[in-house]
CSV table of C-alpha atoms in Angstrom, one decimal:
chain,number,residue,atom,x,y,z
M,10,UNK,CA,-10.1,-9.7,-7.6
M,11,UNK,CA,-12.1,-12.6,-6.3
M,12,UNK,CA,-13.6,-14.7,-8.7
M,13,UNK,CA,-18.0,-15.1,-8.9
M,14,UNK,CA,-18.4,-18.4,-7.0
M,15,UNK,CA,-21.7,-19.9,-8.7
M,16,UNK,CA,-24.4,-21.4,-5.8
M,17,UNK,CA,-23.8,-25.1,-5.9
M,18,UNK,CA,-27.2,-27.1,-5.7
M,19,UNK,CA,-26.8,-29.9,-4.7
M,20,UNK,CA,-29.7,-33.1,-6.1
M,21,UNK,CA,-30.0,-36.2,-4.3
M,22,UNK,CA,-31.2,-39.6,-6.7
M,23,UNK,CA,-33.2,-42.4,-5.1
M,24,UNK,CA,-32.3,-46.0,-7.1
M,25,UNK,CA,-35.3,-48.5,-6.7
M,26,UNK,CA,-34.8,-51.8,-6.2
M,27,UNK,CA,-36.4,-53.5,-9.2
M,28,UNK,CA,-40.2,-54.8,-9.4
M,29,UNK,CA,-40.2,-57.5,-6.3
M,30,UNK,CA,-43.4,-58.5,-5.2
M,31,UNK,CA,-44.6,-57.2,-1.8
M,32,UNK,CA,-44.1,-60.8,-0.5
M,33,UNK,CA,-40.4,-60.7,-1.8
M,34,UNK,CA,-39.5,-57.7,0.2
M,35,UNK,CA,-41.2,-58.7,3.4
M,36,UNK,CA,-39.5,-61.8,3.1
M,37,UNK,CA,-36.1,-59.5,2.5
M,38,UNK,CA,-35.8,-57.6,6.0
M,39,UNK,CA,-32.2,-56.2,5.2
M,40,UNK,CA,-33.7,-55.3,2.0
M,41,UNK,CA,-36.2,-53.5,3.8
M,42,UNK,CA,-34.2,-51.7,6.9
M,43,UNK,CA,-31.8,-50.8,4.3
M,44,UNK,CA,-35.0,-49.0,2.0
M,45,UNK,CA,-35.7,-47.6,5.0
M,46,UNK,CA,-32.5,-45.9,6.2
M,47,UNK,CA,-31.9,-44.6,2.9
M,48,UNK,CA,-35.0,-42.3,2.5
M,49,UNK,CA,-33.8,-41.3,6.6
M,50,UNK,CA,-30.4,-40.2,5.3
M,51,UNK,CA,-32.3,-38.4,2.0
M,52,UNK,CA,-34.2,-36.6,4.6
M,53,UNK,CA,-31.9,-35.7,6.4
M,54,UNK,CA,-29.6,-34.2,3.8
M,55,UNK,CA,-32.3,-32.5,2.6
M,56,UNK,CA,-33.2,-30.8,5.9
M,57,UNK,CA,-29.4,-30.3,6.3
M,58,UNK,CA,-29.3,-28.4,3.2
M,59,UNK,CA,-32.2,-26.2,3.3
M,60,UNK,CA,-30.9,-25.7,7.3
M,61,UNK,CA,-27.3,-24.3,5.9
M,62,UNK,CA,-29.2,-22.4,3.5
M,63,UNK,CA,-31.6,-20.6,6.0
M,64,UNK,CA,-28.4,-20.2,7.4
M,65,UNK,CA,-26.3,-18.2,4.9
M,66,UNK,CA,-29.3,-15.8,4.1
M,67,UNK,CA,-29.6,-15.2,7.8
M,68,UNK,CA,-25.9,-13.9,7.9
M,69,UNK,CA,-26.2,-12.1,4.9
M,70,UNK,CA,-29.8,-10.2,6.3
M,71,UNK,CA,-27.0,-9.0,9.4
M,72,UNK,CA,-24.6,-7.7,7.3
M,73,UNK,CA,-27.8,-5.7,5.7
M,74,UNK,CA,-28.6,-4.4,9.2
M,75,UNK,CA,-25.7,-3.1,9.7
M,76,UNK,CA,-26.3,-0.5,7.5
M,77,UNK,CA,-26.6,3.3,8.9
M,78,UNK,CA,-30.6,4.2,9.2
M,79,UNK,CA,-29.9,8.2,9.5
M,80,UNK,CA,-30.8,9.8,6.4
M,81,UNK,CA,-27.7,12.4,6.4
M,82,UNK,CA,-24.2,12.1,6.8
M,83,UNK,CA,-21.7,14.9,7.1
M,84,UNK,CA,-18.2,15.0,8.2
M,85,UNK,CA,-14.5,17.0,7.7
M,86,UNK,CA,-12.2,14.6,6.1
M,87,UNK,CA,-8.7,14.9,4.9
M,88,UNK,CA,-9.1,14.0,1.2
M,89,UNK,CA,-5.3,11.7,-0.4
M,90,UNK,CA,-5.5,11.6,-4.0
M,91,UNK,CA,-2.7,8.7,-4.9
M,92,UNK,CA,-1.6,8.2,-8.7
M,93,UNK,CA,1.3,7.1,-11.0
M,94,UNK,CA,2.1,10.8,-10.7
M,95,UNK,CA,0.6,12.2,-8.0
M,96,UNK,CA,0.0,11.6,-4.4
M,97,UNK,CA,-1.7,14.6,-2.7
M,98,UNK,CA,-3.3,15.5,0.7
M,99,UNK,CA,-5.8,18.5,0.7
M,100,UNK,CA,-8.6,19.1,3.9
M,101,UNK,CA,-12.0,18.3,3.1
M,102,UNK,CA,-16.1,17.8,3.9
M,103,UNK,CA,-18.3,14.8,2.8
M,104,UNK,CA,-22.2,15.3,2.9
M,105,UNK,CA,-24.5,12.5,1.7
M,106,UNK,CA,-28.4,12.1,2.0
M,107,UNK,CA,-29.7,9.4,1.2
M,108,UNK,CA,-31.6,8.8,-1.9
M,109,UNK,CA,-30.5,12.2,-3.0
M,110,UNK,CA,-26.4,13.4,-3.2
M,111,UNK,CA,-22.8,11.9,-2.4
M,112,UNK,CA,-20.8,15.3,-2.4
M,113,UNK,CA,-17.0,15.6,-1.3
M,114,UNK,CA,-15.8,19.4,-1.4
M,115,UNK,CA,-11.9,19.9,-1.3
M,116,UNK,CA,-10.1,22.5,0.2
M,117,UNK,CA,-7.1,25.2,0.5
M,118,UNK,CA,-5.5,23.9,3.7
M,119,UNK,CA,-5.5,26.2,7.0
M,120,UNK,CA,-7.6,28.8,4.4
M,121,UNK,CA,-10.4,26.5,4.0
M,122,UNK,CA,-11.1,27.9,0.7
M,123,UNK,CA,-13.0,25.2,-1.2
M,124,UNK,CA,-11.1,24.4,-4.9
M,125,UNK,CA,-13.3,22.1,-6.1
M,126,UNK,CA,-16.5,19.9,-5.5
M,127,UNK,CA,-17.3,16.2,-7.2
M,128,UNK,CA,-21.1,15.8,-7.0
M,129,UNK,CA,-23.5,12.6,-7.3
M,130,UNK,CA,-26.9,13.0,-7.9
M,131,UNK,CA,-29.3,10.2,-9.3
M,132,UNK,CA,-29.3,12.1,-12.1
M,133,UNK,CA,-26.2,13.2,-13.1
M,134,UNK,CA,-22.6,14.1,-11.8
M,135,UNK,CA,-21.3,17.6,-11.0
M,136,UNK,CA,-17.5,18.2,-11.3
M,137,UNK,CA,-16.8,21.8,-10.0
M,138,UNK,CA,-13.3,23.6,-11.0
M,139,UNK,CA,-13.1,26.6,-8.4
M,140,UNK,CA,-9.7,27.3,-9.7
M,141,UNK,CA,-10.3,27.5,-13.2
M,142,UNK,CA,-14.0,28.3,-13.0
M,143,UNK,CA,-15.1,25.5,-14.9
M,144,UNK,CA,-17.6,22.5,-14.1
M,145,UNK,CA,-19.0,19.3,-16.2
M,146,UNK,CA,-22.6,18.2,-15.2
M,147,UNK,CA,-23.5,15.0,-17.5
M,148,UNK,CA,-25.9,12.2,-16.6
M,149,UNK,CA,-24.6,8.7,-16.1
M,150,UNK,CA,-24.6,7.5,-19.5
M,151,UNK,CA,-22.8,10.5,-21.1
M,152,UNK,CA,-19.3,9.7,-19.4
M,153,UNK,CA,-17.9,6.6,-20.5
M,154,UNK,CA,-15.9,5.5,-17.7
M,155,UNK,CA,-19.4,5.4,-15.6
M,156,UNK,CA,-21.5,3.8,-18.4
M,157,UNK,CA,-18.9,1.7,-19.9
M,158,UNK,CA,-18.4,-0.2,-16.2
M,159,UNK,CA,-22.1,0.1,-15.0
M,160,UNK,CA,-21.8,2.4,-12.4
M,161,UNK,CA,-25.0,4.7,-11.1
M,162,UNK,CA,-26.2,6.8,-8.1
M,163,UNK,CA,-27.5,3.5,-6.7
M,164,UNK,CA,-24.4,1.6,-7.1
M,165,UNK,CA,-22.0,4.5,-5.1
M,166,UNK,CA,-24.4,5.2,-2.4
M,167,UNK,CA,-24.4,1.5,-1.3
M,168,UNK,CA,-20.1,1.6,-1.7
M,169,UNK,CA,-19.9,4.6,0.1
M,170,UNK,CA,-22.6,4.1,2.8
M,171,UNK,CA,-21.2,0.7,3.4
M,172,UNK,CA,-23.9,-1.5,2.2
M,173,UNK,CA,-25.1,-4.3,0.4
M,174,UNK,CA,-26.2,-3.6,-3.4
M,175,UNK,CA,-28.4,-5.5,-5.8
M,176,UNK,CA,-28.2,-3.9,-9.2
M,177,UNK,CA,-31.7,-3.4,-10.4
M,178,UNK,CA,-33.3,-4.3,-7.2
M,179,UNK,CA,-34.8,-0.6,-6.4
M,180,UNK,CA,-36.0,-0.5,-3.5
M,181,UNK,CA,-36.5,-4.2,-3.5
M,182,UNK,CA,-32.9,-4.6,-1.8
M,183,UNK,CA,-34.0,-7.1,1.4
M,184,UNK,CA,-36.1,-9.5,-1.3
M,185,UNK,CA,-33.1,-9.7,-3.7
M,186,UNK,CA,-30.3,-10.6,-1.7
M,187,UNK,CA,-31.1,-14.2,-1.9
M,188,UNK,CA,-28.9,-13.5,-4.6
M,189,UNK,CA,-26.1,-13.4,-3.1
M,190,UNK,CA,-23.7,-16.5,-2.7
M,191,UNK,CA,-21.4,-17.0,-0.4
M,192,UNK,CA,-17.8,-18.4,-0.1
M,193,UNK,CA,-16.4,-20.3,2.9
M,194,UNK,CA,-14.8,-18.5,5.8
M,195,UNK,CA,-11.6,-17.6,6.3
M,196,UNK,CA,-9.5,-16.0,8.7
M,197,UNK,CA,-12.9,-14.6,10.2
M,198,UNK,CA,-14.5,-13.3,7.1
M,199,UNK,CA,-16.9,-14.5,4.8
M,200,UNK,CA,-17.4,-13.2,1.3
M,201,UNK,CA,-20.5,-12.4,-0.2
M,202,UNK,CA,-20.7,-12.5,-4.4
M,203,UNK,CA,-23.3,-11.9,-7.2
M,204,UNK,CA,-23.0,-11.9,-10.8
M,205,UNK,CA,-24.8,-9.6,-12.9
M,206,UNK,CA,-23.8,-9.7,-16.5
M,207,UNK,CA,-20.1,-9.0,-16.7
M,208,UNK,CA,-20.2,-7.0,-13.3
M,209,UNK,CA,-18.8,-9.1,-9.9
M,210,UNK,CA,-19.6,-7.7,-6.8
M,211,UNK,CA,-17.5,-9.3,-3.9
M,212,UNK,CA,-18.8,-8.0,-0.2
M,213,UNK,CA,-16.2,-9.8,2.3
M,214,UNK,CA,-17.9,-9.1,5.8
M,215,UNK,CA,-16.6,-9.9,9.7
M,216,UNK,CA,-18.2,-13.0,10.8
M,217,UNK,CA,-18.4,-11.6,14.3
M,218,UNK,CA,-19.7,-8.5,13.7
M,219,UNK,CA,-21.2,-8.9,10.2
M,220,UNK,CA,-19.6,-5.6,9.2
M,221,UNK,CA,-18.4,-5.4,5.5
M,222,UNK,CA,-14.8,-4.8,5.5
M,223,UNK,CA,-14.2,-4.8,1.9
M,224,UNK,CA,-15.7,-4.4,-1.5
M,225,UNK,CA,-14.7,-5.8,-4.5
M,226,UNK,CA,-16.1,-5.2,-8.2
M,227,UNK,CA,-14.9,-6.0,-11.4
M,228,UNK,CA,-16.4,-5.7,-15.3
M,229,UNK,CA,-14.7,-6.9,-17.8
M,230,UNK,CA,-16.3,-7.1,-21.8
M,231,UNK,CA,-14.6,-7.8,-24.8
M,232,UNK,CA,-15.6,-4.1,-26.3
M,233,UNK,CA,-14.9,-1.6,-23.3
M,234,UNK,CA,-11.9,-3.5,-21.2
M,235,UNK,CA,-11.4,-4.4,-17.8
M,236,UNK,CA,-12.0,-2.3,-15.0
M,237,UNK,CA,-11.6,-3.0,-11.1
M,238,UNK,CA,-13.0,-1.4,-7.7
M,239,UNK,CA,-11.4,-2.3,-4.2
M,240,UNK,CA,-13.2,-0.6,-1.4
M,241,UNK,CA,-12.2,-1.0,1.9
M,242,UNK,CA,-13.2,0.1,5.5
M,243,UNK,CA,-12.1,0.5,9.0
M,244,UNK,CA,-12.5,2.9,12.1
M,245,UNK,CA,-16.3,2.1,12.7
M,246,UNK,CA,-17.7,5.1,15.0
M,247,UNK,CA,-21.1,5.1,15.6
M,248,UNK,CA,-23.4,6.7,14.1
M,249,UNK,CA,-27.6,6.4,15.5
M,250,UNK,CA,-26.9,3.6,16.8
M,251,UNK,CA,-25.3,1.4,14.3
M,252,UNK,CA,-21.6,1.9,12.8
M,253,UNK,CA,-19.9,4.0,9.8
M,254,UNK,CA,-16.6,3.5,8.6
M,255,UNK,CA,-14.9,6.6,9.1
M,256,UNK,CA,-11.9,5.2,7.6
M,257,UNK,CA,-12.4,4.5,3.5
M,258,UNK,CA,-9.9,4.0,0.8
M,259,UNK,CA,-11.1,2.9,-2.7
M,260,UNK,CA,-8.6,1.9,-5.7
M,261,UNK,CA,-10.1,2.3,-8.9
M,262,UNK,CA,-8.0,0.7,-12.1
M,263,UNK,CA,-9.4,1.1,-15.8
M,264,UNK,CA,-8.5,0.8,-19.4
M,265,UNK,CA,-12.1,1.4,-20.6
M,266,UNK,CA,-11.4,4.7,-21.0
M,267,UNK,CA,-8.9,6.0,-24.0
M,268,UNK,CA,-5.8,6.2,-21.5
M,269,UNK,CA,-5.5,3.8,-19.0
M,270,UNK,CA,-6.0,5.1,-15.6
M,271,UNK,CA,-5.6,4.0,-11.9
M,272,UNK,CA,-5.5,6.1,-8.6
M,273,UNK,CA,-6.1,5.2,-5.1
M,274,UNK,CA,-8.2,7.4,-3.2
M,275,UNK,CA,-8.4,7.5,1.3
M,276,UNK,CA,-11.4,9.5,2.8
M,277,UNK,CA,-10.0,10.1,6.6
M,278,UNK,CA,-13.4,11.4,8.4
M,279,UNK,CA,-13.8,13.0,11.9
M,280,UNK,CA,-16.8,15.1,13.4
M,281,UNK,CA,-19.1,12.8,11.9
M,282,UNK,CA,-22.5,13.8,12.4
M,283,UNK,CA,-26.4,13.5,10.7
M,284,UNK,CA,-27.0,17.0,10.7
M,285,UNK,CA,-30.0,17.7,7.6
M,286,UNK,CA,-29.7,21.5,7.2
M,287,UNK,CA,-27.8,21.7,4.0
M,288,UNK,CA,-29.0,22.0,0.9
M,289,UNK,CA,-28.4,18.2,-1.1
M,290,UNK,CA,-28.0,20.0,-4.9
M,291,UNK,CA,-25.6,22.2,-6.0
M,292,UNK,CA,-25.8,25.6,-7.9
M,293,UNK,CA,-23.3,26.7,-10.5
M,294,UNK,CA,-22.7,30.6,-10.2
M,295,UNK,CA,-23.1,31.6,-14.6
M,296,UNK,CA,-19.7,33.0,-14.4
M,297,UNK,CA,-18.9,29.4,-14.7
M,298,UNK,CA,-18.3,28.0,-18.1
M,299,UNK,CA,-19.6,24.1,-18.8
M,300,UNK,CA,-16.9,21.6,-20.1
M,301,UNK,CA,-17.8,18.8,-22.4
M,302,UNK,CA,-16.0,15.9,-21.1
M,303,UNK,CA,-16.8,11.7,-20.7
M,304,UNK,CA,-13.1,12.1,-18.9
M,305,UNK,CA,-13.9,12.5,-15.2
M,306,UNK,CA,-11.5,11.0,-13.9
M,307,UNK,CA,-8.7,13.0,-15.4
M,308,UNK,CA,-10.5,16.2,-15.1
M,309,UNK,CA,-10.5,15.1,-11.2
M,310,UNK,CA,-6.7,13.7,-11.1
M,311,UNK,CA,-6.6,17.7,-12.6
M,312,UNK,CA,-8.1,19.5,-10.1
């Protein structure tokens, strides 16, 4: 994980030259061309640094219009679920709206059967157990590998639609990302970093193409451990105009939790299209019985 790189500011001190007299430095011309030349290099530094950074907030305001302006996404994915002890494959379906639901739905391959459904609202999160007929439905703060590592709606829309994210920020997004610092380039990539509390974000984005490639976030506190997120993205297709990764593999490693807990998992999407006529929430069936659980993840890894 990529350490938060601080803005440097850099402040520029003028020395005066003592009292003289006016008639000391008139009689003093070096004294005076050098006066001179020094306030034209202070200028100059300081246009160069506000230039550089007009600069870096223009490249970070590209990145942000790279982002997808449809509303809906929908595709068929295959769905690999990689852990200590499991690596699986199953078929699947994404569907996402924006503002409203991130929903991936797993199925029986060839039968398409669905088996299970993980669903984010702004609200809550829906864990659907076809097999067992069992779901959980608990709001952010009630599962502790969510809360504990500062994770919302907000936070996995941006991750999975590819975008920038200021925690906080709303709606406010394009004001707030003069936030965001950024690290030199290398190999044709610049990352792109802000702090908030004990959260690191880390976008690293093409230079070319200002497309994020990657996305980094850790949290670490003294009372609920260290957790990491590496999100990364490839086969851009496009998408109204502006490109989606269809390609996304996230590896998600925590001991906040009571066990500690890593998988790895790849979304592999084709037929990608914005079609709008689904319905964004979810309704149990009552034959379903509710699970108390702030264990996600393993009731996922169990599915």
């Amino acid at each position: 994980m990529k350490k938060y790189l601080p803005s440097l500011l850099l402040a520029f001190v003028l020395t005066a030259g003592g009292c003289a007299t006016k008639k000391a430095i008139v009689d003093n011309p070096a004294a005076s061309t050098n006066t001179g030349q020094h306030a034209i290099d202070e200028k100059k530094l300081s246009v160069g640094s506000q230039q550089a950074s007009a600069n870096e907030l223009a490249f970070v305001k590209l990145v942000q219009a790279n982002k997808v302006s449809a509303d809906n996404i929908v595709a068929d994915l295959m769905f690999n679920l990689k852990t200590d002890k499991k690596n699986i494959s199953v078929p699947g379906s994404l569907h996402m709206r924006r503002g409203a639901v991130i929903r991936i739905q797993l199925f029986v391959p060839i039968l398409r059967s669905e088996v299970g459904r993980l669903e984010f609202t702004p609200d809550y999160v829906l864990v659907v157990d076809r097999l067992h007929k069992e779901y959980i439905q608990a709001d952010y703060n009630q599962l502790d590998f969510l809360r504990d590592n500062g994770i919302d709606f907000n936070a996995l829309q941006s991750l999975f639609w590819n975008e920038l994210f200021v925690p906080g920020a709303g709606k406010n997004v394009e004001s707030a990302l003069a936030q965001l610092t950024q690290e030199a380039e290398h190999n044709g990539r610049r990352p792109l970093s802000l702090k908030k509390g004990n959260l690191i974000y880390t976008w690293t984005a093409d230079t070319k193409t200002a497309k994020i490639v990657q996305t980094q976030a850790s949290y670490a506190s003294a009372s609920h451990g260290t957790s990491s997120l590496n999100w990364q993205y490839d086969q851009f297709k496009a998408i109204g105009g502006k490109l989606f990764p269809a390609w996304q593999s996230f590896q998600f490693a925590t001991n906040a939790t009571k066990n500690k807990k890593q998988a790895t998992i790849t979304l592999d999407m084709e037929d990608i299209t914005t079609d709008s006529k689904w319905e964004a929430r979810t309704t149990v069936s009552s034959k379903y019985k509710k699970v108390e659980s702030d264990d996600i993840l393993s009731k996922l890894t169990n599915l």
